[in-house]
Coordinates of C-alpha atoms in Angstrom, one line a residue:
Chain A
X1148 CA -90.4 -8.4 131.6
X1149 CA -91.3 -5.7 134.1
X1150 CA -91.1 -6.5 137.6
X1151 CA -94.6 -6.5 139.4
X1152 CA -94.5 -4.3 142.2
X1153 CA -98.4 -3.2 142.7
X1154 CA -101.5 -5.6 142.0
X1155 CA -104.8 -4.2 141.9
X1156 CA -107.6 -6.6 142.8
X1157 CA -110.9 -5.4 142.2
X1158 CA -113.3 -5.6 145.2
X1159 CA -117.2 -5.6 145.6
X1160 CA -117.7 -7.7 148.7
X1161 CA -118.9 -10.3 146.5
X1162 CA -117.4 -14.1 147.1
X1163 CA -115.6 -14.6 143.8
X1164 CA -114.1 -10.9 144.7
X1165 CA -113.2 -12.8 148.1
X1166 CA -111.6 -15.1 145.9
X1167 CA -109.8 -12.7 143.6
X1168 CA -108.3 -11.0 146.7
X1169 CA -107.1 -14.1 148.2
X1170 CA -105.2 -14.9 144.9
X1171 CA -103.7 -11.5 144.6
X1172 CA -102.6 -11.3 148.2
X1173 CA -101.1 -14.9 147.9
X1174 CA -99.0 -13.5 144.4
X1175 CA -97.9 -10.0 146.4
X1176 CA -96.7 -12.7 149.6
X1177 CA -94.6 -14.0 146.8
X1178 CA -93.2 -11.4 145.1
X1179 CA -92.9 -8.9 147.8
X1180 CA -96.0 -6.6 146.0
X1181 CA -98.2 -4.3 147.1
X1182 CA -102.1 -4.8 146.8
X1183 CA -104.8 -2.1 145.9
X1184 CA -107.9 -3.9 146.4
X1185 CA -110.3 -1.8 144.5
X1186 CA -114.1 -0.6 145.0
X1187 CA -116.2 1.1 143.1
X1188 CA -119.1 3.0 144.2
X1189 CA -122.1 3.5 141.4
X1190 CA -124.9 5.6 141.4
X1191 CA -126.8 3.4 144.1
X1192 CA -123.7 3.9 145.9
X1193 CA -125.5 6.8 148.2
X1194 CA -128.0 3.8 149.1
X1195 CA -125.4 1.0 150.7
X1196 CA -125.5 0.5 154.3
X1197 CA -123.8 3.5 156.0
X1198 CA -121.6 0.9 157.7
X1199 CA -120.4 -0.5 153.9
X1200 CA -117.1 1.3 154.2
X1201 CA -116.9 0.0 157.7
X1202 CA -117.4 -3.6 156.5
X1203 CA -115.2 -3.0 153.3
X1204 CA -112.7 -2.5 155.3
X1205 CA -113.3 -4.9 157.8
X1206 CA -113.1 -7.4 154.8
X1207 CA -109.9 -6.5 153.6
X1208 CA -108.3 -6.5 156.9
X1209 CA -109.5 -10.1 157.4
X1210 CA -108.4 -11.4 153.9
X1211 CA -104.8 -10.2 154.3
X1212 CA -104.5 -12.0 157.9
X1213 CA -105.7 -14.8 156.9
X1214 CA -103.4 -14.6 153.3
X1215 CA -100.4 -13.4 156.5
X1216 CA -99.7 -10.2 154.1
X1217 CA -98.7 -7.3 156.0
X1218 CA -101.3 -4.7 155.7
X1219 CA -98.6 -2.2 155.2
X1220 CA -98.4 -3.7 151.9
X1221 CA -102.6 -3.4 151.0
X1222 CA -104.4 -0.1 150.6
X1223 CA -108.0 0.4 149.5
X1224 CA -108.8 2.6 147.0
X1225 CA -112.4 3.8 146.8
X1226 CA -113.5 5.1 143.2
X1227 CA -116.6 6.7 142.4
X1228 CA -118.0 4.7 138.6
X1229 CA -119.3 1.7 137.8
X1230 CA -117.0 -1.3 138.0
X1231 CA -115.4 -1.6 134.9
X1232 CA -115.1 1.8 133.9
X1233 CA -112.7 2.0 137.7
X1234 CA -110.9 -0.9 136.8
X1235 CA -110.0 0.1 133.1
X1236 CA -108.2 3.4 134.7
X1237 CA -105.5 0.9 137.3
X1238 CA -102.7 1.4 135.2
X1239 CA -103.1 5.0 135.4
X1240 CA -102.2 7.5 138.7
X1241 CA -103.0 7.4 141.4
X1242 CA -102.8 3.0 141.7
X1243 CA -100.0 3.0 138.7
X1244 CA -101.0 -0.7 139.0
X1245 CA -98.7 -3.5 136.6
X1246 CA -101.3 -6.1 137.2
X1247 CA -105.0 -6.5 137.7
X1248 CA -107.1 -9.2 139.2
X1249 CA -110.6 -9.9 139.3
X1250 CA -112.8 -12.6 140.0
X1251 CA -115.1 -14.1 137.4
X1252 CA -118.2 -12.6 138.5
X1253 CA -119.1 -10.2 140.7
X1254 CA -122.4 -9.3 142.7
X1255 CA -125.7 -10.5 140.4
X1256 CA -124.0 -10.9 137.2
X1257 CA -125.4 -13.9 135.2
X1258 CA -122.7 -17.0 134.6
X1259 CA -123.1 -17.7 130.8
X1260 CA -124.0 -14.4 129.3
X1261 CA -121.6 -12.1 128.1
X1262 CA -123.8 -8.6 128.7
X1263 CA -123.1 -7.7 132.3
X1264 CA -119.5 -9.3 132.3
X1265 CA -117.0 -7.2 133.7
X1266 CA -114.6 -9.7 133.6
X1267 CA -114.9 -9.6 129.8
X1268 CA -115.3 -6.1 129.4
X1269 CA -111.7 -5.7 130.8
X1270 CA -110.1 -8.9 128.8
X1271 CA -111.2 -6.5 126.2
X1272 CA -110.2 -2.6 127.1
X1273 CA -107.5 -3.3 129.9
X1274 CA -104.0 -2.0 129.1
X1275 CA -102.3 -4.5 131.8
X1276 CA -102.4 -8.0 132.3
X1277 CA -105.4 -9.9 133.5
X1278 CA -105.9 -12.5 135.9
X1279 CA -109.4 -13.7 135.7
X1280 CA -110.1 -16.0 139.5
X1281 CA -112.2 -18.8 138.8
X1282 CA -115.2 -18.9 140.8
X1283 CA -114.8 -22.1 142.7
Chain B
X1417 CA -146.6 25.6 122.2
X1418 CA -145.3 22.1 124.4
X1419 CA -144.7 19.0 122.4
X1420 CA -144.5 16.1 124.4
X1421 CA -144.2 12.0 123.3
X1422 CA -147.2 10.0 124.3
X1423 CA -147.0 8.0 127.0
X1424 CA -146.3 4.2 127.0
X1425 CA -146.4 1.5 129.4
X1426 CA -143.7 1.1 131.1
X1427 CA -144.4 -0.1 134.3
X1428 CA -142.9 -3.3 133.2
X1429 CA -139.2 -2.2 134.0
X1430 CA -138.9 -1.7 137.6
X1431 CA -137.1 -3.3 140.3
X1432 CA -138.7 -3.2 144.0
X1433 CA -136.7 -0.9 146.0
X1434 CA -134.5 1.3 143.0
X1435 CA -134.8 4.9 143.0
X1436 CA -135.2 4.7 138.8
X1437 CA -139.3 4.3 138.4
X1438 CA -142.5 4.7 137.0
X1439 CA -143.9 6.9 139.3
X1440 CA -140.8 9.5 138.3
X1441 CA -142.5 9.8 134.9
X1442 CA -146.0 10.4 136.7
X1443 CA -144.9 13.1 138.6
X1444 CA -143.3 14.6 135.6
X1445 CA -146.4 14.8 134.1
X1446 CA -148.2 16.1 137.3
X1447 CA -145.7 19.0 136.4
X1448 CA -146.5 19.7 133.1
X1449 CA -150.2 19.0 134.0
X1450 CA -149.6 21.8 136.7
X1451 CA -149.3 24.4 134.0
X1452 CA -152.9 24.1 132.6
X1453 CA -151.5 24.7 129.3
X1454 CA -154.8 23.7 127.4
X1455 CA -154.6 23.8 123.8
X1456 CA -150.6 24.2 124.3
X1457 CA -149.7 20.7 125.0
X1458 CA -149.9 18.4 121.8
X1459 CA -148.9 15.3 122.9
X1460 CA -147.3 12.7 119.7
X1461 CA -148.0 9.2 119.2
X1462 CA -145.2 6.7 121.0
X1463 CA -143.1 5.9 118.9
X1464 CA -140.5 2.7 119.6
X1465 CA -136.7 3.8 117.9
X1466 CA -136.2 1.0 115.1
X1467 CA -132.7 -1.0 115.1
X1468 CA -131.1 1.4 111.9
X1469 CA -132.3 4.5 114.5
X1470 CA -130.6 2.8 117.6
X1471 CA -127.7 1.4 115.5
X1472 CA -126.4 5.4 114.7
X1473 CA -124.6 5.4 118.5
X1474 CA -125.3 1.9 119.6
X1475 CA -123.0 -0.8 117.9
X1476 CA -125.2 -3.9 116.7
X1477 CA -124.2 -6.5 119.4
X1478 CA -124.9 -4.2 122.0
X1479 CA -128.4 -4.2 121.3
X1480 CA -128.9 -7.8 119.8
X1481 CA -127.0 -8.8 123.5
X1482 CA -129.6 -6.2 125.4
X1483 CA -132.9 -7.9 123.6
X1484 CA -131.4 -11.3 124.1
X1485 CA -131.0 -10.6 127.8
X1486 CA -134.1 -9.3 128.6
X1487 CA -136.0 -11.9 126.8
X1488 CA -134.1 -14.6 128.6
X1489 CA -135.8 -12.7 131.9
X1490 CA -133.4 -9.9 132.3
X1491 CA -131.3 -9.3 135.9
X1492 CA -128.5 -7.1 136.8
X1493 CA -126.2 -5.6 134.2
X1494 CA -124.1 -4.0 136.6
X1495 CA -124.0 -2.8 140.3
X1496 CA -126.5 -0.3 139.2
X1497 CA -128.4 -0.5 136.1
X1498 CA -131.5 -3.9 135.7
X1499 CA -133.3 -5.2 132.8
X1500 CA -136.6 -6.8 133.0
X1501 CA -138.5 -8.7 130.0
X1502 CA -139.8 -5.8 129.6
X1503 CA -137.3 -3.1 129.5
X1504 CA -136.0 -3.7 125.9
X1505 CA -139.5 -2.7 124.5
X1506 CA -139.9 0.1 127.0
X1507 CA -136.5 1.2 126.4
X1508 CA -137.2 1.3 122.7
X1509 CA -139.5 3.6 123.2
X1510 CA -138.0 5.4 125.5
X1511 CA -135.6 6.4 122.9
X1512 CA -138.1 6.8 120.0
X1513 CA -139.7 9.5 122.1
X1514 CA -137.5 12.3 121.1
X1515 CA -137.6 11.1 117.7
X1516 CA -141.1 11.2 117.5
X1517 CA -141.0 14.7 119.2
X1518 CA -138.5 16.1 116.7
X1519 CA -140.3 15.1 114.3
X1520 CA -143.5 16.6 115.1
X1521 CA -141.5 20.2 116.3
X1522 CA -139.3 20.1 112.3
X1523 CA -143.3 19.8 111.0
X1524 CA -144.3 22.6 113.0
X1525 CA -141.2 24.9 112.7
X1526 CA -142.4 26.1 116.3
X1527 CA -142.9 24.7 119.7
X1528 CA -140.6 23.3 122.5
X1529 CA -140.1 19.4 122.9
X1530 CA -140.3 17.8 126.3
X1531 CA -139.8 14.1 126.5
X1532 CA -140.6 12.0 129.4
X1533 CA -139.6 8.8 128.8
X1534 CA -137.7 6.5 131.2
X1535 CA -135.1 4.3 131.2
X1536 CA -133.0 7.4 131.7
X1537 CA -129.8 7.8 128.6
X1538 CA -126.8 9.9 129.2
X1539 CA -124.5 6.9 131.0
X1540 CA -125.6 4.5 128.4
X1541 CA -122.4 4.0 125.8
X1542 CA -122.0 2.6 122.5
X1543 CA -121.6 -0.9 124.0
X1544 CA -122.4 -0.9 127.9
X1545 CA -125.2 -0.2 129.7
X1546 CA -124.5 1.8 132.6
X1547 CA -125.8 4.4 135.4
X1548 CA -129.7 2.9 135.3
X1549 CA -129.6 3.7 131.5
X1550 CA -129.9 1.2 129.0
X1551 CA -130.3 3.2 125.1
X1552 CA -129.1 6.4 124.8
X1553 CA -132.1 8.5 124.4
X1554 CA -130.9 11.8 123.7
X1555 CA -127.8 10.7 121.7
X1556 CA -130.4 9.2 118.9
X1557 CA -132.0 12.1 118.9
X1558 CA -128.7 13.9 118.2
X1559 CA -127.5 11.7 115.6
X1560 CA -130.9 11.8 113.8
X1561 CA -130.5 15.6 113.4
X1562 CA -126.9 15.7 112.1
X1563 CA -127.7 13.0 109.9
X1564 CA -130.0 15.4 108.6
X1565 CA -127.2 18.4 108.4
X1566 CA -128.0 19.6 111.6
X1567 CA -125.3 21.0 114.2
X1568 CA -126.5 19.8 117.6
X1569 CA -125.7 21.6 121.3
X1570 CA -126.3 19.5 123.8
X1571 CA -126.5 20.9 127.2
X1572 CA -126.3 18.2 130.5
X1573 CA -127.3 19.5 133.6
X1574 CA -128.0 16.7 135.5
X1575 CA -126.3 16.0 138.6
X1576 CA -123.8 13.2 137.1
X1577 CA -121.7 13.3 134.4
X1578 CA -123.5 12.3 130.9
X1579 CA -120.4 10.2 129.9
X1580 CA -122.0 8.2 127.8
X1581 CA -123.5 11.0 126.0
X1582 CA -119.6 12.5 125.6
X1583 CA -118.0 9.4 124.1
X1584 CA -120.2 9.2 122.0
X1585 CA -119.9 12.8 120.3
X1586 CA -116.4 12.8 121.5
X1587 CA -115.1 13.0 118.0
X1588 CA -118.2 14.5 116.3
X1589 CA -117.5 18.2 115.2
X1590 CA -121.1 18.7 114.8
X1591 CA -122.3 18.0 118.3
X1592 CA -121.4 19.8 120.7
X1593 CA -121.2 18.7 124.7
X1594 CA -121.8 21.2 127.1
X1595 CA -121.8 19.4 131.2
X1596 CA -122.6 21.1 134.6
X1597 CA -122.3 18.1 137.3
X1598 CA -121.4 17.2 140.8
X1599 CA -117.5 16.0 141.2
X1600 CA -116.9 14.0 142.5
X1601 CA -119.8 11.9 141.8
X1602 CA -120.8 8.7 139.5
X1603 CA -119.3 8.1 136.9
X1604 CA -115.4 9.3 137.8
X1605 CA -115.3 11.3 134.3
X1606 CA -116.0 15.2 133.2
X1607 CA -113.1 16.6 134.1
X1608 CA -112.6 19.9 132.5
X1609 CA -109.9 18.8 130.9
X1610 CA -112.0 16.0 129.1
X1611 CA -112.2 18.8 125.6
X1612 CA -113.7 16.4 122.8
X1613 CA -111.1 14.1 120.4
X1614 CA -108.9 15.7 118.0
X1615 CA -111.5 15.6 115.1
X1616 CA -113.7 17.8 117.6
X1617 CA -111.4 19.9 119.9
X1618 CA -114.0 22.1 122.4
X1619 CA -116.9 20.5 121.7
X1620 CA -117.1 19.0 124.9
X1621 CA -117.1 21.1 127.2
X1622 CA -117.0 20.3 131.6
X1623 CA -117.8 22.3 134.3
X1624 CA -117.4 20.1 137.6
X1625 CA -119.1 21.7 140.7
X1626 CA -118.1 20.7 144.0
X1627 CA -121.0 19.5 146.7
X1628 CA -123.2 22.2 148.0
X1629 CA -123.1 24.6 144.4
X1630 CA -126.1 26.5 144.1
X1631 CA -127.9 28.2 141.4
X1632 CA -125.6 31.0 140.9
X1633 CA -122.4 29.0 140.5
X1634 CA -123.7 27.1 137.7
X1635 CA -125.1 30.3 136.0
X1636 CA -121.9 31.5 136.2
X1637 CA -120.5 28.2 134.8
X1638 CA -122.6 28.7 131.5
X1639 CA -122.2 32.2 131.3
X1640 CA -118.4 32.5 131.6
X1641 CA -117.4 29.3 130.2
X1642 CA -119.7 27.4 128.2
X1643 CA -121.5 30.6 126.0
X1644 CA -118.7 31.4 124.4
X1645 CA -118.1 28.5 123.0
X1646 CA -121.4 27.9 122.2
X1647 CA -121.7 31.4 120.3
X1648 CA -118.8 29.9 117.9
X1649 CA -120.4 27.0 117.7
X1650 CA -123.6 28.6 116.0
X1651 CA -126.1 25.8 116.8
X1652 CA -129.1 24.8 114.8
X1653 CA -131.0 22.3 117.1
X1654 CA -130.4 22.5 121.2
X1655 CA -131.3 19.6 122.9
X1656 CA -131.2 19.5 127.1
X1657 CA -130.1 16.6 129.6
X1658 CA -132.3 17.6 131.9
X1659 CA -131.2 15.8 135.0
X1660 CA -133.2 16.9 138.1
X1661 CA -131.3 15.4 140.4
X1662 CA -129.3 18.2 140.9
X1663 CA -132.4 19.7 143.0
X1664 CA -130.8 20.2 146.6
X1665 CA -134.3 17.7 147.8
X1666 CA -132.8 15.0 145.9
X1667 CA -131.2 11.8 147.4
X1668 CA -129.1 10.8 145.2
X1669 CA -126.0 13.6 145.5
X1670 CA -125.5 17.0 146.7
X1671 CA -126.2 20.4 144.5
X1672 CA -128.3 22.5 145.7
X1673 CA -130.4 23.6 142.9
X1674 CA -134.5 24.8 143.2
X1675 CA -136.8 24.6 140.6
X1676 CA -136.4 28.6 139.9
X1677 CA -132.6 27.4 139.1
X1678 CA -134.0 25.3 136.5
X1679 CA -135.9 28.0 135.1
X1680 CA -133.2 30.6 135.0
X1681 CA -130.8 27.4 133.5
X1682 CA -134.2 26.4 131.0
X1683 CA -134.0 30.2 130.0
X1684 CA -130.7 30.9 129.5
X1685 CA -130.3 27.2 127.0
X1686 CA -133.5 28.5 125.8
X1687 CA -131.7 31.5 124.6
X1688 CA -129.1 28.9 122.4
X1689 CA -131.5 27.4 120.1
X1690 CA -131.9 29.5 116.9
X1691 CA -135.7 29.6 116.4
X1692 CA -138.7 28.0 117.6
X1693 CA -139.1 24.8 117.2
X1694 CA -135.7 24.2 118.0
X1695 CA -135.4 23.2 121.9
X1696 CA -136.2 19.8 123.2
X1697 CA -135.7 19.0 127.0
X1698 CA -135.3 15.4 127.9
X1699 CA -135.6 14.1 131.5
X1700 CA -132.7 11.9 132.6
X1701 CA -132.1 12.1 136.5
X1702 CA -134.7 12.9 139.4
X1703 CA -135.5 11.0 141.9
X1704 CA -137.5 13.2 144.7
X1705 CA -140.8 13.0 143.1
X1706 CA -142.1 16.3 144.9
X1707 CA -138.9 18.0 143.3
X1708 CA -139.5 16.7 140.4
X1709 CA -142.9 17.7 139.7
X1710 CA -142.0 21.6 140.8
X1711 CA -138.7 21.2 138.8
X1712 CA -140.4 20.0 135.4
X1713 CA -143.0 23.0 136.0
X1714 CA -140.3 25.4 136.2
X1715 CA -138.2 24.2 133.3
X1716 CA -141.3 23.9 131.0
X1717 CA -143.0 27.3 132.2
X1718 CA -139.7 29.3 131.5
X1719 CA -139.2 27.7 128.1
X1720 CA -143.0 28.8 127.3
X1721 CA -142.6 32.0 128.6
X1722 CA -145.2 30.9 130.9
X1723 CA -146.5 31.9 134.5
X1724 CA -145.5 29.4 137.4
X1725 CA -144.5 30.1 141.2
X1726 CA -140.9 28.7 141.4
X1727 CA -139.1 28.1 144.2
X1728 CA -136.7 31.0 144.6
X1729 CA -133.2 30.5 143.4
X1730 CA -130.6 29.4 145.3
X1731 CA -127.6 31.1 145.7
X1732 CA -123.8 31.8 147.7
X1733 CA -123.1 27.8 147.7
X1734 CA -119.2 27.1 146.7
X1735 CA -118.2 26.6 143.6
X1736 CA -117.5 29.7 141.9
X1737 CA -113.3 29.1 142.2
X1738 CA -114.0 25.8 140.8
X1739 CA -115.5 27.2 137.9
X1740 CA -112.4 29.6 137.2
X1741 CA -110.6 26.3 137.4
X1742 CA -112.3 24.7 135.4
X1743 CA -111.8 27.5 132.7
X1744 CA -108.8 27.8 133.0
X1745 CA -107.8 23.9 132.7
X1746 CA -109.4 23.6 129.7
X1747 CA -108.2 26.6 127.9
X1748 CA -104.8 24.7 129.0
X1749 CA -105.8 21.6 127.7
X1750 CA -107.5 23.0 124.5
X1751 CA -103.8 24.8 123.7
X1752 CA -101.8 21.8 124.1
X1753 CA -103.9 19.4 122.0
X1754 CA -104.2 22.2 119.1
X1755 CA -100.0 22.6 119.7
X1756 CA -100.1 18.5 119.4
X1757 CA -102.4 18.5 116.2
X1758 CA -100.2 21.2 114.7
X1759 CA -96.9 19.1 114.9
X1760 CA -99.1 15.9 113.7
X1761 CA -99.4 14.4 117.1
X1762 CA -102.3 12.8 117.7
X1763 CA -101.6 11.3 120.6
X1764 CA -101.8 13.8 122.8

């Protein structure tokens, strides 16, 4: 089995996506990994509060002390497409990514209906394996 | 002569606060309206797309999943794109529009279509709704006409990338995909690269323009890289994208474009179609409704030959290397699939 050496958690500020990163940084503690925790900007994307990158940031900075991950070993990578579309394309350059993570839901997506899932959406399309962070 | 669908009610699918709303159609039609064309407008009866006209580019679940949601109450589909009760019905019609309109123009042999119908369509896919859009307006329009034998341009110039409008077509040699958008930009695809699938290599075509590109940049776009192609293509039916978005009032990204861009771009695709009765513009993108109105007058006036005071063009934005980029990466790309189908490789 190949050796995971870069996790990509996907990221929308959202508290199951807290709880996805939290997982991922807890695995990449383990294993010596590196983290991309990814975001995804849509079309509204122009809209967000000029301070979102500010905050992203913040967030991630705050999840990997309180996980004690080094932040040497997290990076953010900002991609412009709606979520699942981003998250299909881990595996490829420039995240080369042997793992991905997501949480169950993300922001306003409806528990119980598949439309809208992204979680599902990638069980289907994503060419690495999945980890799928229960909502707790 | 302007053929335009009827309007609907669709005030049912909004959301309080998103840029995608009725009053975008409104001041679409303040812009046709604008023109005083009289006797020249002939407006068709709404006409809601039926599940066999969906079902040619949407797959089955998809849209029993999309009705099932919005009759449950609708929400968020994604980060961007919301459903209300309504929206399936609207949306429906939203798509029959440029059937409807097709219709009419094939029984005229004359006119140009112009469809305002919202929920937008280009980001929509087979299975996902994306990007605000929840059918895929123009691609049932498309796939109505080459059902009939038709070979369909398609020409994109809203601000994003219509990438829902490419994989669809992207292995369809009778449509062909012609995209002028902002990169990088929602959604992440239209690289120049991105040439169609190996049943249809070069009928996609993308032009990525950088922040700040002006009028001139993408005329030189069409001109140097996309007419060509097009010329080989020989269309019978050219159908428009029309994203106004790309209008340099517009919130949502970062061209520069005026409405007397749109009428030199409206011209020029114009110039494609075969005949009369062959052109049908349909609005996607646009979300400044002053630029909207002006932009829709533009487009419609230069299509009709008619008299409108445009907004100058814009021009000496960046871009222009870009576009000799972009030509030359996909005359790259376009050598080493054909080398790849040659040998059998389809994987390439």
């Amino acid at each position: 089995m190949k050796t995971l050496t870069t996790i990509a958690v996907g990221f929308d500020g959202s508290a199951d996506a807290k709880a996805a990163v939290r997982w991922a940084f807890n695995l990449a503690a383990q294993i010596d990994a590196h983290v991309v925790v990814v975001h995804a900007v849509g079309m509204l994307g122009r809209f967000e509060d000029r301070d979102a990158a500010k905050q992203l940031e913040e967030s991630v900075r705050q999840l990997s002390d309180d996980c004690g991950l080094d932040s040497s070993r997290v990076r953010l990578h900002v991609a412009n497409g709606d979520a699942c579309s981003v998250l299909i394309r881990v595996a490829d350059d420039p995240i080369s990514a042997d793992l991905l993570v997501v949480g169950s839901r993300g922001q306003g997506k409806h528990p119980g209906l598949l439309l809208g899932s992204t979680s599902l959406e990638l069980a289907e399309h994503t060419t690495v394996p999945l980890v799928i962070v229960p909502s707790l | 002569m302007l053929v335009m669908n009827g309007r609907y009610e669709d005030a049912g699918h909004e959301e309080s606060g998103h840029p995608e709303r009725p009053d975008r159609i409104t001041a679409a039609i303040a812009g046709v309206e604008d023109l005083h064309l009289g006797d020249d407008l002939r407006a068709v009866a709404p006409h809601a797309a039926t599940r066999a006209e969906l079902a040619r580019v949407h797959e089955g679940t998809y849209l029993d999943e999309l009705g099932a949601f919005c009759y449950a109450g609708g929400g968020d589909l994604d980060e961007d794109t919301y459903a209300t009760y309504d929206s399936w019905t609207i949306a429906q019609y939203a798509a029959g529009g440029g059937l409807a309109v097709i219709e009419e123009l094939r029984r005229l042999n004359d006119g140009v279509g112009f469809i305002a119908t919202r929920p937008p369509g280009h980001h929509a896919l087979r299975d996902r709704a994306m990007g605000f859009c929840l059918l895929n307006n123009i691609a049932v329009a498309a796939a109505s006409l080459t059902e009939q034998g038709e070979r369909v341009l398609i020409v994109d110039w809203d601000v994003h990338h219509g990438n829902g409008t490419q994989a669809i077509f992207w292995d369809k040699p009778d449509v062909m995909y012609v995209s002028t958008h902002q990169s990088p930009l929602f959604p992440g695809s239209g690289a120049a690269y991105e040439i169609g699938g190996m049943a249809a290599l070069g009928r996609t075509i993308n032009i990525p323009l950088p922040p700040g590109a002006t009028g001139d940049v993408i005329r030189r776009a069409i001109d140097e890289v996309a007419t060509p192609a097009i010329a080989e293509f020989e269309p019978t039916w050219v159908l428009v994208s029309a994203g106004f978005d790309s209008h340099r009032d517009d919130p949502m990204a970062d061209l520069a474009l005026t409405g007397g861009d749109f009428a030199a771009l409206a011209r020029t695709v114009a110039g494609f179609a075969p005949g009369p009765g062959r052109l049908a513009i349909f609005l996607e993108g646009g979300y400044d409704l002053a630029a909207l109105r002006t932009s829709v007058a533009s487009t419609i006036a230069a299509v009709l030959a008619g008299a409108y005071d445009d907004e100058p063009p814009s021009s000496g934005g960046p871009g222009t290397e870009m576009v000799h980029y972009a030509q030359a990466e996909r005359l790259v790309a376009l050598r080493i699939a054909q080398e790849a189908a040659s040998k059998g490789d389809y994987s390439a």
